[in-house]
Structure formats: structure tokens, C-alpha cells
């Protein structure tokens, strides 16, 4: 159903009285292109925040792209780790995955 309304400072006012079934509902509004101001960036952040975000992103990229350590350089597995690996293997076997 198309209903004509006027937008005024965040509120829609119907031109003809309309009684809706519910207090809230989702609507789709068609706005003429010449009535919309285009924004280049929806969020304007201070330069120091952008610089900090860029530094964090670079740090994460270095971590993600770092080569994995050689197996010989890794510490030996603890008993707890071995027990967990055995428990996962048993679970897979019971479920018929292996």
C-alpha cells in the first residue's frame, strides 16, 4: 500500500489519517534523489584514531603473515595436551569419524 507522508525532522506525518494494526512496523520509503545529501564517509574519526587503527591493523597483519615455527623449535607437548588429543581421538572414533 502506498501512503503519502511528510518527513519533518525525523518524524513522518501521514497526509491522510491512517490507523495501523501495530504500534511499530517496518516501512520502505522512496525519497527523490535530489533530496538526499551524499556523504563520502558515514563516520568521521579523528586522525589520531585512524592512525592508531592503522597501526593495529599492520601489527595484526604481521602476526597473521609470520611464518610458523619449525617443529623442532616447539616445546614438547604437556601431559594435559596429550590427554586432550587422546580424548578427541576417542570421541572421533566413537562417533565413527575415523
PDB file as gemmi writes it, atoms N, CA and C in Angstrom:
CRYST1    1.000    1.000    1.000  90.00  90.00  90.00 P 1                      
ATOM      1  N   UNK A   1       0.840  -1.172   0.000  1.00  0.00           N  
ATOM      2  CA  UNK A   1       0.000   0.000   0.000  1.00  0.00           C  
ATOM      3  C   UNK A   1       0.892   1.244   0.000  1.00  0.00           C  
ATOM      4  N   UNK A   2       0.603   2.167  -0.843  1.00  0.00           N  
ATOM      5  CA  UNK A   2       1.332   3.428  -0.878  1.00  0.00           C  
ATOM      6  C   UNK A   2       0.567   4.467  -0.069  1.00  0.00           C  
ATOM      7  N   UNK A   3       1.276   5.063   0.879  1.00  0.00           N  
ATOM      8  CA  UNK A   3       0.679   6.105   1.714  1.00  0.00           C  
ATOM      9  C   UNK A   3       1.589   7.324   1.633  1.00  0.00           C  
ATOM     10  N   UNK A   4       1.024   8.459   1.335  1.00  0.00           N  
ATOM     11  CA  UNK A   4       1.820   9.675   1.234  1.00  0.00           C  
ATOM     12  C   UNK A   4       2.002  10.290   2.616  1.00  0.00           C  
ATOM     13  N   UNK A   5       3.252  10.715   2.890  1.00  0.00           N  
ATOM     14  CA  UNK A   5       3.557  11.303   4.197  1.00  0.00           C  
ATOM     15  C   UNK A   5       4.574  12.415   4.008  1.00  0.00           C  
ATOM     16  N   UNK A   6       4.721  13.235   5.029  1.00  0.00           N  
ATOM     17  CA  UNK A   6       5.714  14.314   5.031  1.00  0.00           C  
ATOM     18  C   UNK A   6       6.731  14.013   6.113  1.00  0.00           C  
ATOM     19  N   UNK A   7       8.001  14.072   5.750  1.00  0.00           N  
ATOM     20  CA  UNK A   7       9.096  13.873   6.700  1.00  0.00           C  
ATOM     21  C   UNK A   7       9.465  15.230   7.273  1.00  0.00           C  
ATOM     22  N   UNK A   8       9.490  15.338   8.594  1.00  0.00           N  
ATOM     23  CA  UNK A   8       9.829  16.606   9.239  1.00  0.00           C  
ATOM     24  C   UNK A   8      10.672  16.334  10.476  1.00  0.00           C  
ATOM     25  N   UNK A   9      11.978  16.585  10.367  1.00  0.00           N  
ATOM     26  CA  UNK A   9      12.906  16.430  11.491  1.00  0.00           C  
ATOM     27  C   UNK A   9      12.809  15.056  12.160  1.00  0.00           C  
ATOM     28  N   UNK A  10      12.863  14.005  11.358  1.00  0.00           N  
ATOM     29  CA  UNK A  10      12.888  12.652  11.908  1.00  0.00           C  
ATOM     30  C   UNK A  10      11.537  12.024  12.140  1.00  0.00           C  
ATOM     31  N   UNK A  11      10.463  12.711  11.809  1.00  0.00           N  
ATOM     32  CA  UNK A  11       9.119  12.167  12.019  1.00  0.00           C  
ATOM     33  C   UNK A  11       8.362  12.151  10.697  1.00  0.00           C  
ATOM     34  N   UNK A  12       7.574  11.099  10.515  1.00  0.00           N  
ATOM     35  CA  UNK A  12       6.710  11.017   9.345  1.00  0.00           C  
ATOM     36  C   UNK A  12       5.288  11.370   9.765  1.00  0.00           C  
ATOM     37  N   UNK A  13       4.661  12.237   8.998  1.00  0.00           N  
ATOM     38  CA  UNK A  13       3.257  12.601   9.255  1.00  0.00           C  
ATOM     39  C   UNK A  13       2.449  12.236   8.014  1.00  0.00           C  
ATOM     40  N   UNK A  14       1.437  11.402   8.205  1.00  0.00           N  
ATOM     41  CA  UNK A  14       0.605  10.994   7.077  1.00  0.00           C  
ATOM     42  C   UNK A  14      -0.284  12.148   6.641  1.00  0.00           C  
ATOM     43  N   UNK A  15      -0.459  12.286   5.327  1.00  0.00           N  
ATOM     44  CA  UNK A  15      -1.312  13.358   4.817  1.00  0.00           C  
ATOM     45  C   UNK A  15      -2.779  13.054   5.067  1.00  0.00           C  
ATOM     46  N   UNK A  16      -3.139  11.789   5.025  1.00  0.00           N  
ATOM     47  CA  UNK A  16      -4.496  11.385   5.379  1.00  0.00           C  
ATOM     48  C   UNK A  16      -4.403  10.487   6.618  1.00  0.00           C  
ATOM     49  N   UNK A  17      -5.363  10.547   7.502  1.00  0.00           N  
ATOM     50  CA  UNK A  17      -5.299   9.724   8.710  1.00  0.00           C  
ATOM     51  C   UNK A  17      -5.247   8.234   8.361  1.00  0.00           C  
ATOM     52  N   UNK A  18      -4.360   7.523   9.041  1.00  0.00           N  
ATOM     53  CA  UNK A  18      -4.193   6.086   8.815  1.00  0.00           C  
ATOM     54  C   UNK A  18      -4.195   5.403  10.174  1.00  0.00           C  
ATOM     55  N   UNK A  19      -4.955   4.332  10.284  1.00  0.00           N  
ATOM     56  CA  UNK A  19      -4.967   3.551  11.528  1.00  0.00           C  
ATOM     57  C   UNK A  19      -4.206   2.257  11.255  1.00  0.00           C  
ATOM     58  N   UNK A  20      -3.085   2.091  11.945  1.00  0.00           N  
ATOM     59  CA  UNK A  20      -2.235   0.917  11.743  1.00  0.00           C  
ATOM     60  C   UNK A  20      -2.575  -0.151  12.774  1.00  0.00           C  
ATOM     61  N   UNK A  21      -2.378  -1.428  12.390  1.00  0.00           N  
ATOM     62  CA  UNK A  21      -2.708  -2.548  13.273  1.00  0.00           C  
ATOM     63  C   UNK A  21      -1.737  -2.681  14.431  1.00  0.00           C  
ATOM     64  N   UNK A  22      -0.474  -2.293  14.218  1.00  0.00           N  
ATOM     65  CA  UNK A  22       0.557  -2.462  15.237  1.00  0.00           C  
ATOM     66  C   UNK A  22       1.212  -1.121  15.555  1.00  0.00           C  
ATOM     67  N   UNK A  23       1.796  -1.038  16.747  1.00  0.00           N  
ATOM     68  CA  UNK A  23       2.464   0.191  17.195  1.00  0.00           C  
ATOM     69  C   UNK A  23       3.737   0.472  16.398  1.00  0.00           C  
ATOM     70  N   UNK A  24       4.482  -0.589  16.078  1.00  0.00           N  
ATOM     71  CA  UNK A  24       5.710  -0.430  15.290  1.00  0.00           C  
ATOM     72  C   UNK A  24       5.642  -1.360  14.088  1.00  0.00           C  
ATOM     73  N   UNK A  25       6.210  -0.929  12.974  1.00  0.00           N  
ATOM     74  CA  UNK A  25       6.281  -1.752  11.779  1.00  0.00           C  
ATOM     75  C   UNK A  25       7.408  -1.249  10.892  1.00  0.00           C  
ATOM     76  N   UNK A  26       7.889  -2.134  10.054  1.00  0.00           N  
ATOM     77  CA  UNK A  26       8.966  -1.795   9.126  1.00  0.00           C  
ATOM     78  C   UNK A  26       8.349  -1.223   7.862  1.00  0.00           C  
ATOM     79  N   UNK A  27       8.924  -0.127   7.375  1.00  0.00           N  
ATOM     80  CA  UNK A  27       8.417   0.513   6.156  1.00  0.00           C  
ATOM     81  C   UNK A  27       9.574   0.759   5.188  1.00  0.00           C  
ATOM     82  N   UNK A  28       9.240   0.916   3.943  1.00  0.00           N  
ATOM     83  CA  UNK A  28      10.200   1.310   2.921  1.00  0.00           C  
ATOM     84  C   UNK A  28       9.760   2.667   2.386  1.00  0.00           C  
ATOM     85  N   UNK A  29      10.693   3.592   2.329  1.00  0.00           N  
ATOM     86  CA  UNK A  29      10.376   4.954   1.916  1.00  0.00           C  
ATOM     87  C   UNK A  29      11.144   5.280   0.646  1.00  0.00           C  
ATOM     88  N   UNK A  30      10.488   5.843  -0.317  1.00  0.00           N  
ATOM     89  CA  UNK A  30      11.137   6.288  -1.543  1.00  0.00           C  
ATOM     90  C   UNK A  30      11.363   7.789  -1.429  1.00  0.00           C  
ATOM     91  N   UNK A  31      12.626   8.194  -1.541  1.00  0.00           N  
ATOM     92  CA  UNK A  31      12.985   9.602  -1.423  1.00  0.00           C  
ATOM     93  C   UNK A  31      13.586  10.044  -2.760  1.00  0.00           C  
ATOM     94  N   UNK A  32      13.164  11.190  -3.276  1.00  0.00           N  
ATOM     95  CA  UNK A  32      13.750  11.673  -4.526  1.00  0.00           C  
ATOM     96  C   UNK A  32      15.258  11.892  -4.372  1.00  0.00           C  
ATOM     97  N   UNK A  33      16.023  11.553  -5.401  1.00  0.00           N  
ATOM     98  CA  UNK A  33      17.483  11.662  -5.349  1.00  0.00           C  
ATOM     99  C   UNK A  33      17.953  13.073  -5.016  1.00  0.00           C  
ATOM    100  N   UNK A  34      17.256  14.084  -5.516  1.00  0.00           N  
ATOM    101  CA  UNK A  34      17.708  15.459  -5.274  1.00  0.00           C  
ATOM    102  C   UNK A  34      17.446  15.921  -3.843  1.00  0.00           C  
ATOM    103  N   UNK A  35      16.781  15.106  -3.023  1.00  0.00           N  
ATOM    104  CA  UNK A  35      16.535  15.447  -1.628  1.00  0.00           C  
ATOM    105  C   UNK A  35      17.530  14.779  -0.675  1.00  0.00           C  
ATOM    106  N   UNK A  36      18.463  13.996  -1.210  1.00  0.00           N  
ATOM    107  CA  UNK A  36      19.421  13.270  -0.374  1.00  0.00           C  
ATOM    108  C   UNK A  36      20.807  13.870  -0.555  1.00  0.00           C  
ATOM    109  N   UNK A  37      21.457  14.204   0.577  1.00  0.00           N  
ATOM    110  CA  UNK A  37      22.836  14.676   0.536  1.00  0.00           C  
ATOM    111  C   UNK A  37      23.761  13.469   0.631  1.00  0.00           C  
ATOM    112  N   UNK A  38      24.671  13.347  -0.315  1.00  0.00           N  
ATOM    113  CA  UNK A  38      25.587  12.219  -0.334  1.00  0.00           C  
ATOM    114  C   UNK A  38      26.727  12.496   0.631  1.00  0.00           C  
ATOM    115  N   UNK A  39      27.021  11.492   1.486  1.00  0.00           N  
ATOM    116  CA  UNK A  39      28.130  11.602   2.429  1.00  0.00           C  
ATOM    117  C   UNK A  39      29.243  10.678   1.961  1.00  0.00           C  
ATOM    118  N   UNK A  40      30.463  11.220   1.889  1.00  0.00           N  
ATOM    119  CA  UNK A  40      31.598  10.404   1.476  1.00  0.00           C  
ATOM    120  C   UNK A  40      31.921   9.359   2.537  1.00  0.00           C  
ATOM    121  N   UNK A  41      31.875   9.750   3.793  1.00  0.00           N  
ATOM    122  CA  UNK A  41      32.229   8.858   4.884  1.00  0.00           C  
ATOM    123  C   UNK A  41      31.179   9.008   5.979  1.00  0.00           C  
ATOM    124  N   UNK A  42      30.520   7.895   6.308  1.00  0.00           N  
ATOM    125  CA  UNK A  42      29.477   7.955   7.322  1.00  0.00           C  
ATOM    126  C   UNK A  42      30.060   8.222   8.705  1.00  0.00           C  
ATOM    127  N   UNK A  43      31.329   7.836   8.910  1.00  0.00           N  
ATOM    128  CA  UNK A  43      31.972   8.024  10.212  1.00  0.00           C  
ATOM    129  C   UNK A  43      33.181   8.929  10.036  1.00  0.00           C  
ATOM    130  N   UNK A  44      33.181  10.032  10.714  1.00  0.00           N  
ATOM    131  CA  UNK A  44      34.310  10.936  10.669  1.00  0.00           C  
ATOM    132  C   UNK A  44      35.094  10.745  11.958  1.00  0.00           C  
ATOM    133  N   UNK A  45      36.242  10.085  11.847  1.00  0.00           N  
ATOM    134  CA  UNK A  45      37.066   9.808  13.012  1.00  0.00           C  
ATOM    135  C   UNK A  45      38.246  10.757  13.060  1.00  0.00           C  
ATOM    136  N   UNK A  46      38.696  11.098  14.260  1.00  0.00           N  
ATOM    137  CA  UNK A  46      39.871  11.959  14.379  1.00  0.00           C  
ATOM    138  C   UNK A  46      41.105  11.273  13.771  1.00  0.00           C  
ATOM    139  N   UNK A  47      42.053  12.045  13.245  1.00  0.00           N  
ATOM    140  CA  UNK A  47      43.235  11.471  12.602  1.00  0.00           C  
ATOM    141  C   UNK A  47      44.036  10.561  13.532  1.00  0.00           C  
ATOM    142  N   UNK A  48      44.112  10.898  14.830  1.00  0.00           N  
ATOM    143  CA  UNK A  48      44.895  10.050  15.742  1.00  0.00           C  
ATOM    144  C   UNK A  48      44.236   8.683  15.925  1.00  0.00           C  
ATOM    145  N   UNK A  49      42.903   8.619  15.865  1.00  0.00           N  
ATOM    146  CA  UNK A  49      42.211   7.333  15.973  1.00  0.00           C  
ATOM    147  C   UNK A  49      42.459   6.511  14.712  1.00  0.00           C  
ATOM    148  N   UNK A  50      42.410   7.167  13.554  1.00  0.00           N  
ATOM    149  CA  UNK A  50      42.696   6.464  12.300  1.00  0.00           C  
ATOM    150  C   UNK A  50      44.124   5.934  12.279  1.00  0.00           C  
ATOM    151  N   UNK A  51      45.082   6.729  12.776  1.00  0.00           N  
ATOM    152  CA  UNK A  51      46.483   6.294  12.822  1.00  0.00           C  
ATOM    153  C   UNK A  51      46.650   5.100  13.757  1.00  0.00           C  
ATOM    154  N   UNK A  52      45.980   5.124  14.905  1.00  0.00           N  
ATOM    155  CA  UNK A  52      46.063   4.017  15.850  1.00  0.00           C  
ATOM    156  C   UNK A  52      45.448   2.748  15.246  1.00  0.00           C  
ATOM    157  N   UNK A  53      44.328   2.886  14.550  1.00  0.00           N  
ATOM    158  CA  UNK A  53      43.685   1.747  13.906  1.00  0.00           C  
ATOM    159  C   UNK A  53      44.583   1.168  12.818  1.00  0.00           C  
ATOM    160  N   UNK A  54      45.230   2.025  12.053  1.00  0.00           N  
ATOM    161  CA  UNK A  54      46.147   1.565  11.003  1.00  0.00           C  
ATOM    162  C   UNK A  54      47.321   0.812  11.613  1.00  0.00           C  
ATOM    163  N   UNK A  55      47.873   1.319  12.715  1.00  0.00           N  
ATOM    164  CA  UNK A  55      48.990   0.638  13.385  1.00  0.00           C  
ATOM    165  C   UNK A  55      48.562  -0.730  13.899  1.00  0.00           C  
ATOM    166  N   UNK A  56      47.354  -0.820  14.465  1.00  0.00           N  
ATOM    167  CA  UNK A  56      46.850  -2.104  14.949  1.00  0.00           C  
ATOM    168  C   UNK A  56      46.655  -3.083  13.796  1.00  0.00           C  
ATOM    169  N   UNK A  57      46.135  -2.588  12.679  1.00  0.00           N  
ATOM    170  CA  UNK A  57      45.926  -3.436  11.515  1.00  0.00           C  
ATOM    171  C   UNK A  57      47.259  -3.977  10.987  1.00  0.00           C  
ATOM    172  N   UNK A  58      48.277  -3.121  10.935  1.00  0.00           N  
ATOM    173  CA  UNK A  58      49.597  -3.559  10.476  1.00  0.00           C  
ATOM    174  C   UNK A  58      50.192  -4.603  11.416  1.00  0.00           C  
ATOM    175  N   UNK A  59      50.006  -4.407  12.728  1.00  0.00           N  
ATOM    176  CA  UNK A  59      50.512  -5.367  13.710  1.00  0.00           C  
ATOM    177  C   UNK A  59      49.826  -6.725  13.526  1.00  0.00           C  
ATOM    178  N   UNK A  60      48.514  -6.705  13.345  1.00  0.00           N  
ATOM    179  CA  UNK A  60      47.787  -7.951  13.123  1.00  0.00           C  
ATOM    180  C   UNK A  60      48.222  -8.628  11.831  1.00  0.00           C  
ATOM    181  N   UNK A  61      48.456  -7.852  10.784  1.00  0.00           N  
ATOM    182  CA  UNK A  61      48.929  -8.424   9.521  1.00  0.00           C  
ATOM    183  C   UNK A  61      50.286  -9.097   9.693  1.00  0.00           C  
ATOM    184  N   UNK A  62      51.180  -8.474  10.484  1.00  0.00           N  
ATOM    185  CA  UNK A  62      52.488  -9.091  10.735  1.00  0.00           C  
ATOM    186  C   UNK A  62      52.330 -10.418  11.474  1.00  0.00           C  
ATOM    187  N   UNK A  63      51.398 -10.454  12.428  1.00  0.00           N  
ATOM    188  CA  UNK A  63      51.155 -11.695  13.170  1.00  0.00           C  
ATOM    189  C   UNK A  63      50.572 -12.760  12.252  1.00  0.00           C  
ATOM    190  N   UNK A  64      49.573 -12.375  11.447  1.00  0.00           N  
ATOM    191  CA  UNK A  64      48.934 -13.339  10.538  1.00  0.00           C  
ATOM    192  C   UNK A  64      49.898 -13.892   9.503  1.00  0.00           C  
ATOM    193  N   UNK A  65      50.788 -13.059   9.029  1.00  0.00           N  
ATOM    194  CA  UNK A  65      51.688 -13.456   7.944  1.00  0.00           C  
ATOM    195  C   UNK A  65      53.033 -13.990   8.421  1.00  0.00           C  
ATOM    196  N   UNK A  66      53.234 -14.060   9.728  1.00  0.00           N  
ATOM    197  CA  UNK A  66      54.504 -14.570  10.258  1.00  0.00           C  
ATOM    198  C   UNK A  66      54.612 -16.063   9.941  1.00  0.00           C  
ATOM    199  N   UNK A  67      55.812 -16.529   9.597  1.00  0.00           N  
ATOM    200  CA  UNK A  67      55.975 -17.959   9.301  1.00  0.00           C  
ATOM    201  C   UNK A  67      55.771 -18.790  10.578  1.00  0.00           C  
ATOM    202  N   UNK A  68      55.256 -19.992  10.393  1.00  0.00           N  
ATOM    203  CA  UNK A  68      55.079 -20.890  11.531  1.00  0.00           C  
ATOM    204  C   UNK A  68      56.439 -21.387  12.003  1.00  0.00           C  
ATOM    205  N   UNK A  69      56.577 -21.622  13.318  1.00  0.00           N  
ATOM    206  CA  UNK A  69      57.864 -22.110  13.815  1.00  0.00           C  
ATOM    207  C   UNK A  69      58.126 -23.538  13.342  1.00  0.00           C  
ATOM    208  N   UNK A  70      59.380 -23.876  13.244  1.00  0.00           N  
ATOM    209  CA  UNK A  70      59.776 -25.228  12.846  1.00  0.00           C  
ATOM    210  C   UNK A  70      59.417 -26.173  13.987  1.00  0.00           C  
ATOM    211  N   UNK A  71      58.965 -27.381  13.654  1.00  0.00           N  
ATOM    212  CA  UNK A  71      58.538 -28.336  14.678  1.00  0.00           C  
ATOM    213  C   UNK A  71      59.608 -28.590  15.730  1.00  0.00           C  
ATOM    214  N   UNK A  72      60.860 -28.613  15.312  1.00  0.00           N  
ATOM    215  CA  UNK A  72      61.947 -28.893  16.256  1.00  0.00           C  
ATOM    216  C   UNK A  72      62.113 -27.779  17.291  1.00  0.00           C  
ATOM    217  N   UNK A  73      61.661 -26.576  16.955  1.00  0.00           N  
ATOM    218  CA  UNK A  73      61.786 -25.445  17.874  1.00  0.00           C  
ATOM    219  C   UNK A  73      60.637 -25.358  18.877  1.00  0.00           C  
ATOM    220  N   UNK A  74      59.595 -26.160  18.668  1.00  0.00           N  
ATOM    221  CA  UNK A  74      58.441 -26.108  19.565  1.00  0.00           C  
ATOM    222  C   UNK A  74      58.740 -26.866  20.855  1.00  0.00           C  
ATOM    223  N   UNK A  75      58.179 -26.408  21.973  1.00  0.00           N  
ATOM    224  CA  UNK A  75      58.388 -27.140  23.229  1.00  0.00           C  
ATOM    225  C   UNK A  75      57.650 -28.475  23.177  1.00  0.00           C  
ATOM    226  N   UNK A  76      58.064 -29.443  23.953  1.00  0.00           N  
ATOM    227  CA  UNK A  76      57.373 -30.739  23.943  1.00  0.00           C  
ATOM    228  C   UNK A  76      55.945 -30.588  24.476  1.00  0.00           C  
ATOM    229  N   UNK A  77      55.065 -31.475  24.016  1.00  0.00           N  
ATOM    230  CA  UNK A  77      53.683 -31.425  24.455  1.00  0.00           C  
ATOM    231  C   UNK A  77      53.590 -31.812  25.932  1.00  0.00           C  
ATOM    232  N   UNK A  78      52.699 -31.141  26.639  1.00  0.00           N  
ATOM    233  CA  UNK A  78      52.498 -31.458  28.053  1.00  0.00           C  
ATOM    234  C   UNK A  78      51.589 -32.683  28.162  1.00  0.00           C  
ATOM    235  N   UNK A  79      51.537 -33.260  29.334  1.00  0.00           N  
ATOM    236  CA  UNK A  79      50.672 -34.422  29.545  1.00  0.00           C  
ATOM    237  C   UNK A  79      49.211 -34.050  29.333  1.00  0.00           C  
ATOM    238  N   UNK A  80      48.838 -32.848  29.746  1.00  0.00           N  
ATOM    239  CA  UNK A  80      47.461 -32.380  29.565  1.00  0.00           C  
ATOM    240  C   UNK A  80      47.116 -32.307  28.080  1.00  0.00           C  
ATOM    241  N   UNK A  81      48.032 -31.790  27.262  1.00  0.00           N  
ATOM    242  CA  UNK A  81      47.793 -31.708  25.824  1.00  0.00           C  
ATOM    243  C   UNK A  81      47.677 -33.106  25.214  1.00  0.00           C  
ATOM    244  N   UNK A  82      48.534 -34.018  25.634  1.00  0.00           N  
ATOM    245  CA  UNK A  82      48.474 -35.393  25.130  1.00  0.00           C  
ATOM    246  C   UNK A  82      47.151 -36.052  25.516  1.00  0.00           C  
ATOM    247  N   UNK A  83      46.702 -35.829  26.761  1.00  0.00           N  
ATOM    248  CA  UNK A  83      45.433 -36.398  27.214  1.00  0.00           C  
ATOM    249  C   UNK A  83      44.267 -35.859  26.386  1.00  0.00           C  
ATOM    250  N   UNK A  84      44.306 -34.581  26.098  1.00  0.00           N  
ATOM    251  CA  UNK A  84      43.229 -33.993  25.297  1.00  0.00           C  
ATOM    252  C   UNK A  84      43.227 -34.537  23.876  1.00  0.00           C  
ATOM    253  N   UNK A  85      44.407 -34.675  23.299  1.00  0.00           N  
ATOM    254  CA  UNK A  85      44.488 -35.231  21.943  1.00  0.00           C  
ATOM    255  C   UNK A  85      43.921 -36.651  21.923  1.00  0.00           C  
ATOM    256  N   UNK A  86      44.229 -37.418  22.944  1.00  0.00           N  
ATOM    257  CA  UNK A  86      43.731 -38.789  23.043  1.00  0.00           C  
ATOM    258  C   UNK A  86      42.206 -38.776  23.214  1.00  0.00           C  
ATOM    259  N   UNK A  87      41.683 -37.843  24.018  1.00  0.00           N  
ATOM    260  CA  UNK A  87      40.235 -37.748  24.230  1.00  0.00           C  
ATOM    261  C   UNK A  87      39.519 -37.375  22.938  1.00  0.00           C  
ATOM    262  N   UNK A  88      40.073 -36.455  22.173  1.00  0.00           N  
ATOM    263  CA  UNK A  88      39.456 -36.081  20.893  1.00  0.00           C  
ATOM    264  C   UNK A  88      39.477 -37.258  19.917  1.00  0.00           C  
ATOM    265  N   UNK A  89      40.577 -37.999  19.895  1.00  0.00           N  
ATOM    266  CA  UNK A  89      40.673 -39.162  19.008  1.00  0.00           C  
ATOM    267  C   UNK A  89      39.637 -40.214  19.398  1.00  0.00           C  
ATOM    268  N   UNK A  90      39.468 -40.443  20.695  1.00  0.00           N  
ATOM    269  CA  UNK A  90      38.476 -41.405  21.166  1.00  0.00           C  
ATOM    270  C   UNK A  90      37.067 -40.954  20.807  1.00  0.00           C  
ATOM    271  N   UNK A  91      36.796 -39.669  20.990  1.00  0.00           N  
ATOM    272  CA  UNK A  91      35.473 -39.143  20.635  1.00  0.00           C  
ATOM    273  C   UNK A  91      35.193 -39.347  19.148  1.00  0.00           C  
ATOM    274  N   UNK A  92      36.173 -39.031  18.290  1.00  0.00           N  
ATOM    275  CA  UNK A  92      36.000 -39.221  16.852  1.00  0.00           C  
ATOM    276  C   UNK A  92      35.762 -40.683  16.517  1.00  0.00           C  
ATOM    277  N   UNK A  93      36.476 -41.573  17.203  1.00  0.00           N  
ATOM    278  CA  UNK A  93      36.325 -42.996  16.949  1.00  0.00           C  
ATOM    279  C   UNK A  93      34.918 -43.467  17.339  1.00  0.00           C  
ATOM    280  N   UNK A  94      34.432 -42.985  18.492  1.00  0.00           N  
ATOM    281  CA  UNK A  94      33.091 -43.362  18.941  1.00  0.00           C  
ATOM    282  C   UNK A  94      32.026 -42.845  17.982  1.00  0.00           C  
ATOM    283  N   UNK A  95      32.228 -41.659  17.464  1.00  0.00           N  
ATOM    284  CA  UNK A  95      31.270 -41.070  16.518  1.00  0.00           C  
ATOM    285  C   UNK A  95      31.400 -41.667  15.122  1.00  0.00           C  
ATOM    286  N   UNK A  96      32.415 -42.486  14.913  1.00  0.00           N  
ATOM    287  CA  UNK A  96      32.597 -43.118  13.617  1.00  0.00           C  
ATOM    288  C   UNK A  96      33.260 -42.238  12.581  1.00  0.00           C  
ATOM    289  N   UNK A  97      34.006 -41.237  13.040  1.00  0.00           N  
ATOM    290  CA  UNK A  97      34.679 -40.334  12.111  1.00  0.00           C  
ATOM    291  C   UNK A  97      36.028 -40.863  11.654  1.00  0.00           C  
ATOM    292  N   UNK A  98      36.549 -41.841  12.362  1.00  0.00           N  
ATOM    293  CA  UNK A  98      37.852 -42.388  11.975  1.00  0.00           C  
ATOM    294  C   UNK A  98      37.743 -43.848  11.669  1.00  0.00           C  
TER     295      UNK A  98                                                      
END                                                                             
